């Protein structure tokens, strides 16, 4: 499992808590998302000269005060986030460096989209 993480600032902490309390808000910020069905999603992302389909699932989403699934923590007006992802298969393993860079970029885009919606 690979982890990406970062921090962002929000203008309205209560609005951030409401936004992150519903995982569908995050799913709708996934670049290229084409389908959301319950906690499953399908998205199409550019990878070099290819467009590939990715499928994902929200495995756990709990809200406990300022901690949301312990992957998003709200501290004052600062949001700390962490994402986990897995890549498997021979092709994926040979392209790991590129996949890691793309996963970092997608995670950053999801958080930027979320912060933009919160700060509106």
Coordinates of C-alpha atoms in Angstrom, one line a residue, residues 10-111:
X10 CA -10.1 26.3 4.7
X11 CA -12.0 29.5 5.4
X12 CA -15.0 27.9 7.2
X13 CA -14.3 24.9 9.5
X14 CA -17.9 24.0 10.0
X15 CA -18.6 23.9 6.3
X16 CA -15.5 21.7 5.9
X17 CA -16.8 19.3 8.5
X18 CA -20.1 19.1 6.7
X19 CA -18.4 18.7 3.3
X20 CA -16.1 15.9 4.4
X21 CA -18.8 14.1 6.4
X22 CA -20.3 12.9 3.1
X23 CA -17.8 10.8 1.1
X24 CA -19.8 11.4 -2.0
X25 CA -18.6 15.0 -2.0
X26 CA -15.0 13.7 -2.3
X27 CA -16.0 11.2 -5.0
X28 CA -17.5 14.0 -7.1
X29 CA -14.1 15.8 -7.0
X30 CA -12.2 12.8 -8.5
X31 CA -10.9 14.0 -11.9
X32 CA -12.5 12.1 -14.7
X33 CA -15.2 10.5 -12.5
X34 CA -17.9 9.0 -14.8
X35 CA -19.9 6.8 -12.5
X36 CA -20.7 6.8 -8.7
X37 CA -22.7 3.8 -7.4
X38 CA -22.9 3.7 -3.7
X39 CA -19.4 3.6 -2.4
X40 CA -17.9 2.4 -5.8
X41 CA -16.7 4.8 -8.5
X42 CA -15.3 4.6 -12.0
X43 CA -13.1 7.3 -13.5
X44 CA -11.0 7.8 -16.6
X45 CA -7.6 9.4 -16.2
X46 CA -4.9 10.4 -18.7
X47 CA -1.7 8.4 -18.2
X48 CA 1.0 9.5 -20.7
X49 CA -0.6 9.0 -24.1
X50 CA -3.3 6.6 -22.8
X51 CA -6.6 7.1 -21.1
X52 CA -7.1 4.4 -18.5
X53 CA -10.2 3.4 -16.5
X54 CA -9.7 3.2 -12.7
X55 CA -12.2 1.7 -10.3
X56 CA -12.3 2.5 -6.7
X57 CA -14.2 1.9 -3.5
X58 CA -14.6 3.8 -0.3
X59 CA -13.7 1.1 2.2
X60 CA -14.4 3.1 5.4
X61 CA -15.8 6.5 6.1
X62 CA -16.5 7.5 9.7
X63 CA -16.9 10.9 11.3
X64 CA -15.7 11.3 14.9
X65 CA -15.6 15.0 15.9
X66 CA -12.8 16.7 14.0
X67 CA -11.5 13.4 12.6
X68 CA -13.0 11.9 9.5
X69 CA -11.9 8.3 9.0
X70 CA -8.6 9.5 10.6
X71 CA -7.5 10.2 7.0
X72 CA -8.8 13.8 7.1
X73 CA -8.1 15.7 10.3
X74 CA -9.4 19.2 10.9
X75 CA -7.2 21.3 13.2
X76 CA -8.3 24.9 13.4
X77 CA -8.6 26.0 9.8
X78 CA -6.0 23.4 8.6
X79 CA -7.0 20.2 6.9
X80 CA -4.5 17.3 7.0
X81 CA -5.2 14.5 4.6
X82 CA -3.9 11.1 3.8
X83 CA -4.8 8.7 1.0
X84 CA -3.9 5.1 0.5
X85 CA -3.8 3.2 -2.7
X86 CA -2.7 -0.2 -4.1
X87 CA -1.4 -1.1 -7.5
X88 CA -0.9 -4.6 -8.6
X89 CA -0.1 -6.6 -11.7
X90 CA 3.1 -6.9 -13.8
X91 CA 2.4 -3.8 -15.9
X92 CA 1.5 -1.7 -12.9
X93 CA 4.7 -2.8 -11.1
X94 CA 6.8 -1.8 -14.1
X95 CA 5.1 1.6 -14.3
X96 CA 5.1 2.2 -10.5
X97 CA 7.1 5.5 -10.6
X98 CA 4.6 7.0 -13.1
X99 CA 1.6 5.6 -11.3
X100 CA 2.8 7.1 -8.0
X101 CA 3.2 10.5 -9.6
X102 CA -0.3 10.3 -11.1
X103 CA -1.8 9.2 -7.8
X104 CA -0.2 12.1 -6.1
X105 CA -1.5 14.5 -8.7
X106 CA -5.1 13.0 -8.5
X107 CA -5.0 13.2 -4.7
X108 CA -3.9 16.9 -4.9
X109 CA -6.7 17.7 -7.4
X110 CA -9.4 16.0 -5.2
X111 CA -8.3 18.1 -2.2

